[in-house]
Amino acid sequence: AQRVTQPEKLLSVFKGAPVELKCNYSYSGSPELFWYVQYSRQRLQLLLRHISRESIKGFTADLNKGETSFHLKKPFAQEEDSAMYYCALVSNYQLIWGAGTKLIIKP
Amino acid sequence: SAVISQKPSRDICQRGTSLTIQCQVDSQVTMMFWYRQQPGQSLTLIATANQGSEATYESGFVIDKFPISRPNLTFSTLTVSNMSPEDSSIYLCSVDLQGSYEQYFGPGTRLTVT
């Protein structure tokens, strides 16, 4: 069955430290994956998708088919990165969502 | 992207009553989705609402409890019927603008049932 796993409910790092938000997926076929972010009191918004291979707000995510992972990384965390992050997988024209990771950047 | 609005933004309702949530998009879209999100938790898809066809409900959600209308390509409503405190949640609509699987979200409707 298709599934998205975000093993960390909460991740707390200091400002300036590297950040890695983990996402593992289960999918038969070629996956299409997204990262969404929800800042406090804002709507859920798309951060990046794997096929674009862009860096958005300093974040990157690489699809690793061997490890079935799509981890989100940023080399130097900023306080404004504090938010809820969701990994999502396309399946049958819908998105399957991970449980989310709350990222807290400590000053 | 698209501008997506929802009404109401929040409401407090008594058990046994119904609430209709509206979702308006500033461009024509084929696929719209309705989600439920408990605060601080992930999203649960309620149904997919495509214009010109009946909504498709996910397991655990039924039309009698969550009737959906999709009268045109820019508008949809979700009704939460015969509400109980367990229906207290944030309800979100989203759209897939170009069939690209990227979804854009409304601001949500925070529902509290007393």
CSV table of C-alpha atoms in Angstrom, one decimal:
chain,number,residue,atom,x,y,z
A,1,ALA,CA,0.0,0.0,0.0
A,2,GLN,CA,1.1,3.5,-0.7
A,3,ARG,CA,2.3,5.3,2.4
A,4,VAL,CA,4.3,8.3,3.5
A,5,THR,CA,6.2,8.2,6.8
A,6,GLN,CA,7.6,11.2,8.6
A,7,PRO,CA,9.3,9.6,11.6
A,8,GLU,CA,9.8,12.8,13.6
A,9,LYS,CA,6.8,14.6,15.1
A,10,LEU,CA,9.0,17.3,16.4
A,11,LEU,CA,12.5,18.5,15.4
A,12,SER,CA,14.2,21.3,17.3
A,13,VAL,CA,17.5,22.8,16.1
A,14,PHE,CA,19.5,25.9,16.7
A,15,LYS,CA,19.6,28.8,14.3
A,16,GLY,CA,22.4,28.3,11.8
A,17,ALA,CA,22.5,24.6,12.3
A,18,PRO,CA,21.7,22.2,9.4
A,19,VAL,CA,18.2,20.8,9.2
A,20,GLU,CA,17.0,17.5,7.8
A,21,LEU,CA,13.4,16.5,7.8
A,22,LYS,CA,12.9,12.9,7.0
A,23,CYS,CA,10.4,11.4,4.6
A,24,ASN,CA,10.1,7.8,3.6
A,25,TYR,CA,7.6,6.5,1.2
A,26,SER,CA,6.1,3.2,0.0
A,27,TYR,CA,5.0,3.2,-3.6
A,28,SER,CA,5.1,0.7,-6.5
A,29,GLY,CA,6.2,2.6,-9.6
A,30,SER,CA,7.9,6.0,-10.1
A,31,PRO,CA,6.9,8.3,-7.3
A,32,GLU,CA,6.0,11.9,-7.5
A,33,LEU,CA,6.6,13.7,-4.2
A,34,PHE,CA,6.1,17.1,-2.6
A,35,TRP,CA,7.0,19.0,0.5
A,36,TYR,CA,4.4,21.4,1.9
A,37,VAL,CA,4.8,23.9,4.7
A,38,GLN,CA,2.4,25.5,7.1
A,39,TYR,CA,3.6,28.6,8.9
A,40,SER,CA,1.8,29.7,12.1
A,41,ARG,CA,-1.6,31.1,11.2
A,42,GLN,CA,-1.0,30.7,7.5
A,43,ARG,CA,-2.4,28.4,5.0
A,44,LEU,CA,-0.7,25.2,3.8
A,45,GLN,CA,1.5,26.0,0.8
A,46,LEU,CA,3.6,24.1,-1.6
A,47,LEU,CA,7.3,24.3,-0.8
A,48,LEU,CA,8.8,22.1,-3.5
A,49,ARG,CA,8.3,19.1,-5.7
A,50,HIS,CA,11.0,16.6,-6.6
A,51,ILE,CA,10.7,16.9,-10.4
A,52,SER,CA,11.5,20.6,-10.3
A,53,ARG,CA,14.8,20.0,-8.5
A,54,GLU,CA,14.6,23.6,-7.3
A,55,SER,CA,15.9,25.1,-4.1
A,56,ILE,CA,13.2,27.1,-2.4
A,57,LYS,CA,14.0,29.3,0.6
A,58,GLY,CA,17.3,27.4,0.8
A,59,PHE,CA,15.6,24.0,1.1
A,60,THR,CA,16.4,21.1,-1.2
A,61,ALA,CA,15.0,17.6,-1.4
A,62,ASP,CA,16.5,14.7,-3.3
A,63,LEU,CA,14.6,11.6,-4.3
A,64,ASN,CA,16.5,8.5,-3.3
A,65,LYS,CA,14.7,5.5,-4.9
A,66,GLY,CA,17.0,3.0,-3.4
A,67,GLU,CA,16.2,4.2,0.1
A,68,THR,CA,12.7,5.2,-0.8
A,69,SER,CA,13.3,8.6,0.8
A,70,PHE,CA,12.7,12.2,0.0
A,71,HIS,CA,14.4,14.1,2.9
A,72,LEU,CA,14.2,17.9,3.1
A,73,LYS,CA,17.4,19.6,3.9
A,74,LYS,CA,18.7,23.1,4.6
A,75,PRO,CA,22.3,23.8,5.5
A,76,PHE,CA,21.7,26.7,7.8
A,77,ALA,CA,18.4,27.0,9.6
A,78,GLN,CA,16.7,30.4,10.1
A,79,GLU,CA,14.2,31.3,12.8
A,80,GLU,CA,11.6,31.9,10.1
A,81,ASP,CA,11.8,28.3,9.1
A,82,SER,CA,9.9,27.3,12.2
A,83,ALA,CA,6.7,25.7,10.8
A,84,MET,CA,4.9,22.4,10.2
A,85,TYR,CA,6.3,20.4,7.3
A,86,TYR,CA,4.4,17.7,5.4
A,87,CYS,CA,5.7,15.3,2.8
A,88,ALA,CA,3.1,14.1,0.3
A,89,LEU,CA,3.0,11.4,-2.4
A,90,VAL,CA,0.8,11.4,-5.6
A,91,SER,CA,-1.4,8.3,-5.8
A,92,ASN,CA,-4.5,8.0,-8.0
A,93,TYR,CA,-4.6,11.7,-8.7
A,94,GLN,CA,-4.6,12.4,-5.0
A,95,LEU,CA,-2.0,13.2,-2.4
A,96,ILE,CA,-1.1,10.9,0.4
A,97,TRP,CA,0.1,12.9,3.3
A,98,GLY,CA,2.7,12.2,6.0
A,99,ALA,CA,1.9,12.9,9.6
A,100,GLY,CA,4.0,16.1,9.5
A,101,THR,CA,7.0,17.3,11.4
A,102,LYS,CA,7.0,20.4,13.5
A,103,LEU,CA,10.2,22.2,13.1
A,104,ILE,CA,11.3,24.6,15.8
A,105,ILE,CA,14.4,26.8,15.3
A,106,LYS,CA,15.9,28.0,18.5
A,107,PRO,CA,17.6,31.4,18.6
B,1,SER,CA,-1.2,29.9,-8.4
B,2,ALA,CA,-4.8,30.7,-7.5
B,3,VAL,CA,-6.7,32.8,-4.9
B,4,ILE,CA,-8.8,30.4,-2.8
B,5,SER,CA,-11.2,31.7,-0.2
B,6,GLN,CA,-13.4,29.9,2.3
B,7,LYS,CA,-16.4,31.0,4.3
B,8,PRO,CA,-16.9,31.0,7.1
B,9,SER,CA,-13.4,31.2,8.6
B,10,ARG,CA,-14.6,29.8,11.8
B,11,ASP,CA,-17.8,28.9,13.5
B,12,ILE,CA,-19.1,27.5,16.8
B,13,CYS,CA,-22.1,25.3,16.3
B,14,GLN,CA,-24.4,23.2,18.5
B,15,ARG,CA,-24.6,19.5,18.2
B,16,GLY,CA,-27.2,18.2,15.8
B,17,THR,CA,-27.1,21.2,13.5
B,18,SER,CA,-25.5,21.5,10.1
B,19,LEU,CA,-22.9,23.9,8.7
B,20,THR,CA,-22.2,24.6,5.0
B,21,ILE,CA,-18.7,25.7,4.1
B,22,GLN,CA,-18.1,27.5,0.9
B,23,CYS,CA,-14.9,27.4,-1.2
B,24,GLN,CA,-14.4,30.0,-4.0
B,25,VAL,CA,-11.5,30.0,-6.5
B,26,ASP,CA,-10.6,32.9,-8.8
B,27,SER,CA,-10.0,30.6,-11.8
B,28,GLN,CA,-11.6,27.6,-13.3
B,29,VAL,CA,-10.4,24.3,-12.0
B,30,THR,CA,-11.5,20.8,-12.6
B,31,MET,CA,-10.4,19.1,-9.4
B,32,MET,CA,-11.2,20.3,-5.9
B,33,PHE,CA,-10.6,18.5,-2.7
B,34,TRP,CA,-12.0,18.7,0.8
B,35,TYR,CA,-9.9,17.8,3.8
B,36,ARG,CA,-10.2,17.6,7.5
B,37,GLN,CA,-7.3,18.6,9.7
B,38,GLN,CA,-7.1,18.3,13.5
B,39,PRO,CA,-5.0,21.1,14.9
B,40,GLY,CA,-1.3,20.1,14.6
B,41,GLN,CA,-2.1,17.0,12.8
B,42,SER,CA,-2.0,15.7,9.2
B,43,LEU,CA,-4.7,16.1,6.6
B,44,THR,CA,-7.4,13.5,6.0
B,45,LEU,CA,-9.1,13.6,2.6
B,46,ILE,CA,-12.8,13.7,2.8
B,47,ALA,CA,-13.7,13.7,-0.9
B,48,THR,CA,-12.7,14.8,-4.3
B,49,ALA,CA,-15.2,17.1,-6.0
B,50,ASN,CA,-14.9,17.3,-9.8
B,51,GLN,CA,-17.3,19.5,-11.7
B,52,GLY,CA,-19.9,17.6,-13.7
B,53,SER,CA,-19.7,14.4,-11.6
B,54,GLU,CA,-20.7,13.2,-8.2
B,55,ALA,CA,-18.1,13.7,-5.4
B,56,THR,CA,-15.9,10.7,-4.6
B,57,TYR,CA,-15.7,10.0,-0.9
B,58,GLU,CA,-12.9,8.4,1.0
B,59,SER,CA,-13.3,5.5,3.3
B,60,GLY,CA,-14.9,6.6,6.5
B,61,PHE,CA,-16.8,9.5,4.9
B,62,VAL,CA,-20.3,9.3,3.5
B,63,ILE,CA,-22.4,11.6,1.5
B,64,ASP,CA,-25.2,11.8,4.0
B,65,LYS,CA,-22.9,13.2,6.6
B,66,PHE,CA,-20.7,15.4,4.3
B,67,PRO,CA,-22.8,16.3,1.2
B,68,ILE,CA,-20.8,18.2,-1.4
B,69,SER,CA,-22.0,20.4,-4.2
B,70,ARG,CA,-19.9,21.5,-7.2
B,71,PRO,CA,-22.1,23.6,-9.4
B,72,ASN,CA,-19.4,25.2,-11.5
B,73,LEU,CA,-15.6,25.3,-12.1
B,74,THR,CA,-15.0,28.0,-9.5
B,75,PHE,CA,-17.1,27.0,-6.5
B,76,SER,CA,-17.9,24.1,-4.1
B,77,THR,CA,-19.6,23.6,-0.8
B,78,LEU,CA,-19.1,21.0,1.9
B,79,THR,CA,-21.9,20.5,4.5
B,80,VAL,CA,-21.2,18.9,7.8
B,81,SER,CA,-24.5,17.5,8.8
B,82,ASN,CA,-25.9,16.5,12.2
B,83,MET,CA,-22.8,17.7,13.9
B,84,SER,CA,-21.2,16.1,17.0
B,85,PRO,CA,-18.2,17.3,19.0
B,86,GLU,CA,-16.1,14.8,17.1
B,87,ASP,CA,-16.6,16.9,14.0
B,88,SER,CA,-14.7,19.8,15.6
B,89,SER,CA,-11.8,20.3,13.2
B,90,ILE,CA,-10.4,22.5,10.5
B,91,TYR,CA,-11.9,21.9,7.1
B,92,LEU,CA,-9.8,22.8,4.1
B,93,CYS,CA,-10.5,23.0,0.4
B,94,SER,CA,-7.8,22.7,-2.2
B,95,VAL,CA,-7.5,22.7,-5.9
B,96,ASP,CA,-5.3,21.1,-8.5
B,97,LEU,CA,-4.9,23.9,-11.0
B,98,GLN,CA,-3.5,22.3,-14.0
B,99,GLY,CA,-3.8,18.6,-13.4
B,100,SER,CA,-0.2,18.8,-12.2
B,101,TYR,CA,-0.9,17.2,-8.8
B,102,GLU,CA,0.2,20.4,-7.1
B,103,GLN,CA,-2.6,21.4,-4.7
B,104,TYR,CA,-3.3,24.9,-3.5
B,105,PHE,CA,-5.2,25.4,-0.3
B,106,GLY,CA,-7.8,27.7,1.1
B,107,PRO,CA,-7.3,29.3,4.5
B,108,GLY,CA,-9.5,26.7,6.2
B,109,THR,CA,-12.7,26.8,8.3
B,110,ARG,CA,-12.2,26.2,12.0
B,111,LEU,CA,-15.3,24.4,13.3
B,112,THR,CA,-16.1,23.9,17.0
B,113,VAL,CA,-19.1,21.8,17.9
B,114,THR,CA,-20.5,22.2,21.4
